[in-house]
XYZ file of N, CA, C and O in Angstrom:
688
model
N 125.490 -35.872 76.722
C 124.894 -36.428 77.900
C 123.425 -36.735 77.694
O 122.795 -37.260 78.566
N 122.881 -36.363 76.577
C 121.466 -36.638 76.328
C 121.263 -38.123 76.059
O 122.042 -38.751 75.381
N 120.202 -38.667 76.550
C 119.885 -40.073 76.333
C 118.578 -40.161 75.568
O 117.570 -39.592 75.984
N 118.589 -40.877 74.464
C 117.372 -41.036 73.673
C 116.497 -42.092 74.322
O 116.937 -43.199 74.578
N 115.266 -41.740 74.591
C 114.314 -42.700 75.126
C 113.595 -43.405 73.988
O 113.160 -44.531 74.137
N 113.451 -42.705 72.882
C 112.836 -43.292 71.698
C 113.169 -42.416 70.503
O 113.555 -41.282 70.661
N 113.026 -42.968 69.330
C 113.244 -42.187 68.120
C 114.711 -42.085 67.747
O 115.585 -42.644 68.383
N 114.954 -41.345 66.690
C 116.295 -41.152 66.168
C 116.945 -39.974 66.895
O 116.347 -38.909 66.982
N 118.153 -40.149 67.393
C 118.791 -39.049 68.122
C 119.186 -37.907 67.189
O 119.589 -38.128 66.059
N 119.066 -36.692 67.704
C 119.578 -35.515 67.029
C 121.022 -35.290 67.471
O 121.421 -35.728 68.553
N 121.774 -34.604 66.652
C 123.164 -34.265 66.929
C 123.327 -32.758 66.829
O 122.642 -32.101 66.034
N 124.248 -32.204 67.607
C 124.555 -30.788 67.488
C 125.928 -30.496 68.067
O 126.456 -31.260 68.869
N 126.499 -29.398 67.590
C 127.794 -28.916 68.045
C 127.521 -27.700 68.918
O 126.764 -26.806 68.516
N 128.097 -27.698 70.120
C 127.754 -26.651 71.068
C 128.918 -26.305 71.979
O 129.907 -27.033 72.059
N 128.747 -25.197 72.683
C 129.685 -24.772 73.717
C 129.066 -25.128 75.064
O 128.007 -24.591 75.408
N 129.659 -26.052 75.820
C 129.119 -26.352 77.145
C 129.093 -25.092 78.014
O 130.010 -24.262 77.945
N 128.040 -24.950 78.808
C 127.876 -23.789 79.681
C 127.948 -24.257 81.130
O 127.119 -25.073 81.542
N 128.903 -23.756 81.884
C 128.989 -24.172 83.279
C 127.735 -23.749 84.050
O 127.302 -22.606 83.970
N 127.144 -24.691 84.781
C 125.913 -24.413 85.519
C 126.104 -24.338 87.016
O 125.138 -24.316 87.767
N 127.352 -24.285 87.458
C 127.585 -24.250 88.897
C 127.114 -22.934 89.496
O 127.289 -21.881 88.911
N 126.515 -23.032 90.651
C 126.073 -21.848 91.373
C 124.784 -21.255 90.849
O 123.702 -21.527 91.374
N 124.859 -20.492 89.811
C 123.719 -19.725 89.317
C 122.549 -20.610 88.913
O 121.397 -20.238 89.118
N 122.817 -21.767 88.331
C 121.726 -22.571 87.789
C 120.907 -23.244 88.892
O 119.699 -23.406 88.746
N 121.531 -23.625 89.972
C 120.779 -24.214 91.079
C 119.742 -23.249 91.613
O 118.592 -23.627 91.878
N 120.122 -21.994 91.775
C 119.183 -20.974 92.244
C 118.064 -20.750 91.231
O 116.894 -20.601 91.596
N 118.413 -20.731 89.955
C 117.410 -20.541 88.910
C 116.417 -21.702 88.890
O 115.203 -21.497 88.823
N 116.919 -22.923 88.969
C 116.042 -24.108 88.979
C 115.071 -24.062 90.141
O 113.914 -24.448 90.004
N 115.547 -23.608 91.288
C 114.708 -23.580 92.489
C 113.519 -22.634 92.334
O 112.479 -22.850 92.957
N 113.647 -21.623 91.510
C 112.548 -20.665 91.350
C 111.699 -20.897 90.102
O 110.731 -20.184 89.872
N 112.052 -21.899 89.283
C 111.268 -22.177 88.079
C 109.854 -22.622 88.452
O 109.677 -23.402 89.386
N 108.867 -22.160 87.714
C 107.500 -22.629 87.968
C 107.357 -24.110 87.604
O 108.147 -24.658 86.819
N 106.360 -24.754 88.171
C 106.152 -26.196 87.976
C 105.931 -26.560 86.510
O 106.186 -27.694 86.114
N 105.485 -25.615 85.698
C 105.210 -25.892 84.287
C 106.489 -26.095 83.473
O 106.429 -26.576 82.352
N 107.645 -25.728 84.038
C 108.906 -25.884 83.315
C 109.660 -27.111 83.801
O 109.752 -27.368 84.993
N 110.211 -27.847 82.847
C 111.077 -28.990 83.130
C 112.511 -28.497 82.942
O 112.928 -28.232 81.813
N 113.266 -28.352 84.031
C 114.625 -27.812 83.892
C 115.578 -28.818 83.262
O 115.414 -30.027 83.412
N 116.581 -28.310 82.555
C 117.651 -29.146 82.032
C 118.540 -29.568 83.202
O 118.627 -28.870 84.218
N 119.232 -30.691 83.039
C 120.244 -31.084 84.003
C 121.412 -30.099 83.851
O 121.728 -29.690 82.721
N 122.064 -29.693 84.939
C 123.166 -28.722 84.818
C 124.263 -29.140 83.835
O 124.863 -28.286 83.183
N 124.515 -30.442 83.709
C 125.546 -30.899 82.772
C 125.123 -30.779 81.314
O 125.958 -30.933 80.415
N 123.845 -30.528 81.060
C 123.332 -30.438 79.692
C 123.175 -28.999 79.201
O 122.713 -28.778 78.081
N 123.570 -28.025 80.003
C 123.480 -26.630 79.573
C 124.522 -26.372 78.490
O 125.685 -26.756 78.631
N 124.105 -25.721 77.421
C 125.004 -25.485 76.289
C 124.479 -24.350 75.421
O 123.305 -23.999 75.498
N 125.366 -23.821 74.598
C 125.013 -22.828 73.591
C 125.283 -23.481 72.231
O 126.435 -23.787 71.910
N 124.232 -23.741 71.474
C 124.363 -24.468 70.208
C 125.030 -23.597 69.147
O 124.613 -22.471 68.903
N 126.041 -24.164 68.510
C 126.677 -23.512 67.360
C 126.047 -23.990 66.061
O 125.852 -23.201 65.136
N 125.741 -25.297 65.974
C 125.162 -25.872 64.752
C 124.288 -27.060 65.131
O 124.784 -28.032 65.708
N 123.005 -26.985 64.812
C 122.078 -28.093 65.036
C 122.078 -28.948 63.774
O 121.675 -28.501 62.708
N 122.556 -30.188 63.909
C 122.721 -31.070 62.755
C 121.490 -31.931 62.487
O 121.340 -32.461 61.386
N 120.647 -32.115 63.483
C 119.456 -32.951 63.321
C 119.794 -34.429 63.396
O 120.831 -34.837 63.925
N 118.935 -35.249 62.832
C 119.063 -36.718 62.884
C 119.922 -37.211 61.727
O 119.494 -38.010 60.906
N 121.162 -36.761 61.670
C 122.032 -37.039 60.522
C 122.784 -38.362 60.637
O 123.388 -38.806 59.666
N 122.787 -38.971 61.803
C 123.554 -40.192 62.010
C 124.949 -39.889 62.523
O 125.486 -38.792 62.323
N 125.548 -40.881 63.187
C 126.833 -40.663 63.847
C 127.965 -40.332 62.876
O 128.770 -39.433 63.135
N 128.048 -41.038 61.761
C 129.148 -40.784 60.823
C 129.089 -39.354 60.289
O 130.118 -38.666 60.218
N 127.913 -38.899 59.936
C 127.762 -37.524 59.431
C 128.050 -36.504 60.527
O 128.659 -35.459 60.278
N 127.610 -36.802 61.749
C 127.863 -35.892 62.869
C 129.363 -35.778 63.137
O 129.878 -34.679 63.385
N 130.054 -36.899 63.068
C 131.507 -36.863 63.296
C 132.228 -36.102 62.170
O 133.226 -35.421 62.417
N 131.727 -36.197 60.951
C 132.299 -35.410 59.847
C 132.094 -33.917 60.106
O 133.001 -33.103 59.896
N 130.909 -33.553 60.571
C 130.621 -32.150 60.901
C 131.501 -31.681 62.057
O 132.003 -30.551 62.053
N 131.697 -32.543 63.054
C 132.541 -32.207 64.193
C 133.970 -31.935 63.733
O 134.614 -30.981 64.189
N 134.477 -32.738 62.805
C 135.821 -32.539 62.277
C 135.948 -31.162 61.619
O 136.941 -30.452 61.820
N 134.943 -30.792 60.857
C 134.936 -29.468 60.219
C 134.900 -28.368 61.286
O 135.621 -27.375 61.205
N 134.051 -28.549 62.305
C 133.935 -27.543 63.367
C 135.266 -27.357 64.090
O 135.665 -26.220 64.383
N 135.948 -28.453 64.372
C 137.257 -28.370 65.037
C 138.213 -27.544 64.192
O 138.937 -26.689 64.713
N 138.215 -27.770 62.880
C 139.066 -26.975 61.984
C 138.682 -25.498 62.035
O 139.562 -24.638 62.085
N 137.395 -25.196 61.988
C 136.937 -23.803 61.974
C 137.206 -23.097 63.303
O 137.348 -21.886 63.340
N 137.262 -23.871 64.374
C 137.482 -23.279 65.697
C 138.960 -23.209 66.080
O 139.291 -22.730 67.162
N 139.823 -23.664 65.173
C 141.264 -23.619 65.448
C 141.671 -22.199 65.827
O 141.390 -21.239 65.112
N 142.296 -22.066 66.986
C 142.796 -20.774 67.429
C 141.747 -19.839 68.006
O 142.053 -18.687 68.286
N 140.517 -20.312 68.210
C 139.492 -19.415 68.756
C 139.803 -19.076 70.203
O 140.449 -19.817 70.920
N 139.343 -17.934 70.593
C 139.557 -17.446 71.939
C 138.322 -17.726 72.781
O 137.202 -17.442 72.339
N 138.482 -18.277 73.984
C 137.325 -18.471 74.851
C 136.563 -17.154 75.029
O 137.152 -16.070 74.985
N 135.263 -17.278 75.217
C 134.401 -16.102 75.313
C 133.918 -15.931 76.749
O 133.280 -16.825 77.306
N 134.248 -14.778 77.321
C 133.700 -14.403 78.623
C 132.358 -13.734 78.345
O 132.252 -12.839 77.512
N 131.330 -14.198 79.016
C 129.992 -13.697 78.747
C 129.246 -13.527 80.061
O 129.778 -13.810 81.138
N 128.032 -13.064 79.952
C 127.112 -12.999 81.083
C 125.735 -13.357 80.549
O 125.361 -12.945 79.446
N 125.022 -14.163 81.304
C 123.669 -14.551 80.911
C 122.674 -13.655 81.621
O 122.739 -13.479 82.838
N 121.755 -13.105 80.844
C 120.785 -12.168 81.395
C 119.402 -12.756 81.499
O 119.200 -13.817 82.081
N 118.469 -12.090 80.890
C 117.062 -12.451 81.014
C 116.779 -13.839 80.451
O 117.533 -14.371 79.637
N 115.682 -14.429 80.916
C 115.195 -15.699 80.399
C 114.070 -15.365 79.424
O 113.143 -14.616 79.766
N 114.156 -15.910 78.218
C 113.158 -15.621 77.191
C 112.535 -16.909 76.675
O 113.218 -17.929 76.553
N 111.239 -16.855 76.343
C 110.630 -18.018 75.685
C 111.153 -18.116 74.261
O 111.346 -17.106 73.591
N 111.418 -19.326 73.825
C 111.911 -19.572 72.476
C 110.893 -20.466 71.776
O 110.104 -21.144 72.424
N 110.944 -20.506 70.476
C 110.019 -21.351 69.735
C 108.873 -20.537 69.178
O 109.063 -19.400 68.755
N 107.707 -21.113 69.219
C 106.542 -20.462 68.632
C 106.262 -19.117 69.304
O 106.241 -19.030 70.529
N 106.054 -18.070 68.501
C 105.859 -16.734 69.060
C 104.724 -16.699 70.087
O 103.683 -17.295 69.913
N 104.986 -16.005 71.161
C 104.051 -15.770 72.264
C 103.594 -17.034 72.967
O 102.758 -16.988 73.840
N 104.127 -18.178 72.577
C 103.749 -19.416 73.246
C 104.935 -20.018 73.970
O 104.788 -20.489 75.081
N 106.082 -20.007 73.342
C 107.289 -20.531 73.963
C 107.194 -22.007 74.298
O 106.244 -22.442 74.918
N 108.124 -22.773 73.846
C 108.197 -24.179 74.210
C 109.497 -24.458 74.952
O 109.576 -25.388 75.729
N 110.496 -23.627 74.716
C 111.766 -23.709 75.429
C 112.012 -22.346 76.058
O 111.516 -21.324 75.574
N 112.782 -22.354 77.132
C 113.076 -21.109 77.836
C 114.583 -21.009 77.977
O 115.233 -21.956 78.425
N 115.144 -19.869 77.544
C 116.592 -19.755 77.417
C 117.126 -18.473 78.034
O 116.479 -17.420 77.977
N 118.339 -18.583 78.601
C 119.072 -17.424 79.099
C 119.808 -16.792 77.920
O 120.452 -17.487 77.132
N 119.691 -15.486 77.815
C 120.262 -14.751 76.688
C 121.535 -14.025 77.136
O 121.526 -13.316 78.142
N 122.634 -14.203 76.408
C 123.867 -13.492 76.775
C 123.696 -11.976 76.680
O 123.119 -11.465 75.719
N 124.189 -11.284 77.692
C 124.164 -9.820 77.684
C 125.525 -9.252 77.301
O 125.619 -8.093 76.923
N 126.559 -10.065 77.411
C 127.901 -9.668 76.963
C 128.479 -10.830 76.164
O 128.048 -11.971 76.310
N 129.433 -10.523 75.323
C 130.040 -11.550 74.480
C 129.185 -11.905 73.269
O 129.520 -12.830 72.530
N 128.091 -11.180 73.053
C 127.146 -11.485 71.974
C 127.840 -11.529 70.615
O 127.675 -12.482 69.855
N 128.602 -10.498 70.295
C 129.246 -10.394 68.986
C 130.205 -11.568 68.751
O 130.222 -12.162 67.672
N 130.985 -11.925 69.764
C 131.917 -13.041 69.624
C 131.174 -14.362 69.447
O 131.595 -15.214 68.656
N 130.065 -14.546 70.153
C 129.287 -15.784 70.036
C 128.620 -15.888 68.669
O 128.601 -16.957 68.057
N 128.077 -14.782 68.173
C 127.487 -14.782 66.825
C 128.564 -15.106 65.791
O 128.352 -15.928 64.891
N 129.735 -14.507 65.917
C 130.825 -14.766 64.972
C 131.225 -16.238 65.006
O 131.486 -16.841 63.954
N 131.242 -16.826 66.193
C 131.597 -18.239 66.303
C 130.541 -19.108 65.622
O 130.872 -20.068 64.925
N 129.267 -18.780 65.817
C 128.199 -19.533 65.152
C 128.347 -19.420 63.638
O 128.227 -20.414 62.919
N 128.613 -18.220 63.153
C 128.760 -18.009 61.718
C 129.997 -18.727 61.174
O 130.002 -19.200 60.044
N 131.029 -18.827 61.980
C 132.277 -19.468 61.576
C 132.122 -20.978 61.408
O 132.794 -21.591 60.594
N 131.207 -21.575 62.180
C 131.074 -23.030 62.227
C 129.851 -23.553 61.478
O 129.920 -24.563 60.783
N 128.730 -22.897 61.623
C 127.429 -23.477 61.275
C 127.297 -23.956 59.832
O 126.975 -25.123 59.598
N 127.525 -23.107 58.863
C 127.261 -23.470 57.462
C 128.098 -24.667 57.020
O 127.574 -25.618 56.427
N 129.394 -24.634 57.305
C 130.267 -25.723 56.869
C 129.988 -27.020 57.623
O 130.075 -28.103 57.051
N 129.669 -26.925 58.913
C 129.347 -28.130 59.688
C 128.054 -28.761 59.169
O 127.962 -29.982 59.014
N 127.052 -27.946 58.888
C 125.796 -28.475 58.343
C 126.033 -29.137 57.000
O 125.496 -30.222 56.721
N 126.839 -28.501 56.172
C 127.149 -29.069 54.857
C 127.861 -30.417 55.011
O 127.518 -31.391 54.328
N 128.820 -30.500 55.922
C 129.559 -31.752 56.128
C 128.655 -32.861 56.648
O 128.884 -34.038 56.364
N 127.615 -32.491 57.395
C 126.677 -33.488 57.932
C 125.602 -33.868 56.924
O 124.813 -34.782 57.183
N 125.543 -33.152 55.804
C 124.475 -33.399 54.833
C 123.144 -32.847 55.300
O 122.085 -33.264 54.836
N 123.190 -31.897 56.235
C 121.971 -31.277 56.775
C 121.620 -30.042 55.945
O 122.501 -29.428 55.336
N 120.353 -29.672 55.916
C 119.978 -28.471 55.162
C 120.573 -27.216 55.796
O 120.819 -27.180 57.007
N 120.801 -26.178 55.000
C 121.336 -24.927 55.542
C 120.359 -24.308 56.546
O 119.153 -24.483 56.445
N 120.919 -23.607 57.505
C 120.113 -22.854 58.480
C 120.224 -21.391 58.090
O 121.286 -20.793 58.214
N 119.150 -20.822 57.595
C 119.176 -19.452 57.088
C 118.772 -18.419 58.142
O 118.777 -17.225 57.855
N 118.441 -18.889 59.344
C 118.071 -17.947 60.406
C 119.307 -17.193 60.884
O 120.421 -17.707 60.832
N 119.080 -15.975 61.360
C 120.177 -15.214 61.956
C 120.606 -15.912 63.237
O 119.772 -16.402 63.991
N 121.905 -15.978 63.506
C 122.355 -16.589 64.759
C 121.751 -15.860 65.965
O 121.682 -14.626 65.980
N 121.294 -16.626 66.930
C 120.705 -16.070 68.148
C 121.251 -16.862 69.342
O 120.655 -17.850 69.762
N 122.431 -16.459 69.851
C 123.013 -17.197 70.965
C 122.061 -17.257 72.159
O 121.443 -16.242 72.528
N 121.961 -18.440 72.747
C 121.127 -18.628 73.944
C 121.497 -19.953 74.603
O 122.043 -20.836 73.954
N 121.213 -20.042 75.881
C 121.425 -21.264 76.647
C 120.063 -21.709 77.164
O 119.472 -21.060 78.027
N 119.535 -22.785 76.597
C 118.235 -23.275 77.024
C 118.359 -23.841 78.435
O 119.238 -24.655 78.710
N 117.469 -23.379 79.313
C 117.511 -23.813 80.715
C 116.364 -24.749 81.065
O 116.404 -25.429 82.084
N 115.309 -24.764 80.240
C 114.181 -25.643 80.511
C 113.199 -25.668 79.364
O 113.255 -24.821 78.466
N 112.337 -26.653 79.401
C 111.283 -26.798 78.395
C 109.940 -26.837 79.093
O 109.821 -27.289 80.229
N 108.951 -26.380 78.382
C 107.596 -26.383 78.919
C 107.080 -27.817 78.981
O 107.193 -28.571 78.015
N 106.557 -28.197 80.131
C 105.932 -29.512 80.274
C 104.569 -29.456 79.597
O 104.056 -28.390 79.288
N 103.957 -30.615 79.395
C 102.565 -30.609 78.945
C 101.755 -29.956 80.057
O 101.769 -30.423 81.194
N 101.108 -28.881 79.740
C 100.422 -28.104 80.764
C 99.211 -27.418 80.167
O 99.030 -27.379 78.949
N 98.421 -26.854 81.020
C 97.251 -26.101 80.569
C 97.650 -24.642 80.361
O 98.805 -24.260 80.541
N 96.662 -23.822 79.986
C 96.926 -22.410 79.707
C 97.468 -21.693 80.942
O 98.329 -20.812 80.825
N 97.004 -22.062 82.124
C 97.477 -21.411 83.352
C 98.959 -21.717 83.592
O 99.721 -20.832 83.988
N 99.380 -22.953 83.348
C 100.789 -23.311 83.506
C 101.667 -22.564 82.530
O 102.741 -22.062 82.883
N 101.213 -22.459 81.281
C 101.969 -21.710 80.261
C 102.065 -20.237 80.668
O 103.126 -19.627 80.575
N 100.971 -19.689 81.147
C 100.950 -18.285 81.577
C 101.920 -18.077 82.754
O 102.659 -17.107 82.787
N 101.943 -19.024 83.706
C 102.873 -18.922 84.837
C 104.323 -18.886 84.344
O 105.130 -18.102 84.841
N 104.647 -19.745 83.385
C 106.011 -19.788 82.853
C 106.365 -18.480 82.149
O 107.457 -17.930 82.352
N 105.460 -17.962 81.347
C 105.719 -16.708 80.630
C 105.826 -15.534 81.599
O 106.675 -14.655 81.433
N 104.978 -15.517 82.640
C 105.051 -14.440 83.637
C 106.344 -14.521 84.433
O 106.938 -13.506 84.780
N 106.794 -15.737 84.722
C 108.062 -15.906 85.424
C 109.197 -15.302 84.607
O 110.040 -14.569 85.145
N 109.216 -15.577 83.318
C 110.249 -14.998 82.440
C 110.212 -13.478 82.482
O 111.245 -12.826 82.640
N 109.023 -12.931 82.331
C 108.868 -11.477 82.266
C 109.266 -10.800 83.582
O 109.726 -9.654 83.572
N 109.145 -11.504 84.691
C 109.417 -10.887 85.995
C 110.869 -10.993 86.427
O 111.268 -10.413 87.426
N 111.690 -11.721 85.706
C 113.032 -12.040 86.165
C 114.041 -10.903 86.061
O 115.017 -10.880 86.767
N 113.888 -10.007 85.146
C 114.895 -8.965 84.985
C 116.139 -9.487 84.296
O 116.108 -10.464 83.574
N 117.260 -8.858 84.564
C 118.515 -9.171 83.889
C 119.623 -9.346 84.925
O 120.320 -8.405 85.260
N 119.796 -10.566 85.464
C 120.784 -10.750 86.528
C 122.237 -10.657 86.092
O 123.107 -10.404 86.908
N 122.546 -10.869 84.808
C 123.921 -10.759 84.321
C 124.887 -11.726 84.980
O 125.933 -11.331 85.465
N 124.559 -13.000 84.986
C 125.392 -14.032 85.601
C 126.610 -14.305 84.724
O 126.469 -14.687 83.565
N 127.844 -14.129 85.261
C 129.035 -14.365 84.433
C 129.245 -15.850 84.147
O 129.104 -16.689 85.032
N 129.532 -16.164 82.897
C 129.870 -17.525 82.469
C 130.993 -17.429 81.447
O 131.173 -16.402 80.804
N 131.730 -18.508 81.301
C 132.776 -18.560 80.297
C 132.546 -19.732 79.365
O 132.188 -20.823 79.810
N 132.703 -19.504 78.094
C 132.614 -20.557 77.092
C 134.032 -20.832 76.614
O 134.620 -19.997 75.923
N 134.584 -21.966 77.020
C 135.986 -22.225 76.713
C 136.243 -23.569 76.057
O 137.388 -24.012 75.945
N 135.192 -24.240 75.608
C 135.335 -25.546 74.935
C 134.169 -25.734 73.996
O 133.136 -25.080 74.125
N 134.328 -26.635 73.067
C 133.239 -27.034 72.177
C 133.078 -28.545 72.315
O 134.002 -29.255 72.712
N 131.871 -29.037 71.984
C 131.594 -30.471 72.119
C 130.575 -30.902 71.078
O 129.768 -30.100 70.607
N 130.615 -32.173 70.763
C 129.611 -32.794 69.904
C 128.620 -33.476 70.829
O 128.994 -34.298 71.660
N 127.350 -33.121 70.700
C 126.296 -33.645 71.554
C 125.329 -34.521 70.770
O 125.128 -34.317 69.566
N 124.688 -35.411 71.466
C 123.516 -36.124 70.965
C 122.610 -36.396 72.139
O 122.982 -36.195 73.294
N 121.416 -36.860 71.842
C 120.473 -37.237 72.926
C 119.851 -38.544 72.606
O 119.868 -38.983 71.474
């Protein structure tokens, strides 16, 4: 559902995250410094392929479908919102699963390396860290960034139940 306004689109394989109910309430309380994702764009990335082109992305998708054969949907709960990206600065803000973590990590490990290889993308050597990005920091001053970070820290752990029961190939 992502639309490229300029530049080369990135591709990724992800689990769509239902945003009904819980996300509307979360969006309503986000500070002005955050640009929320559209509810239809919420997802948990299994493999970020980058700007590999459509043919390579479709090859990676084919591999992912094979690796996901027979997988069981994951019942999870999304907890705290954490800044992601540059340490202590955060450029993206994501909901972190409080349950289903082990199954989500296993799914990422099952798909990521082979999908990246099929796309001709470099290996991702980072440890899998399941998360659902809910918003990105707008261009803002230090006060706006501080408001966003304080909002994250004050949220606690609501444990919103979600189910991951499909995979999709995304681009923007």
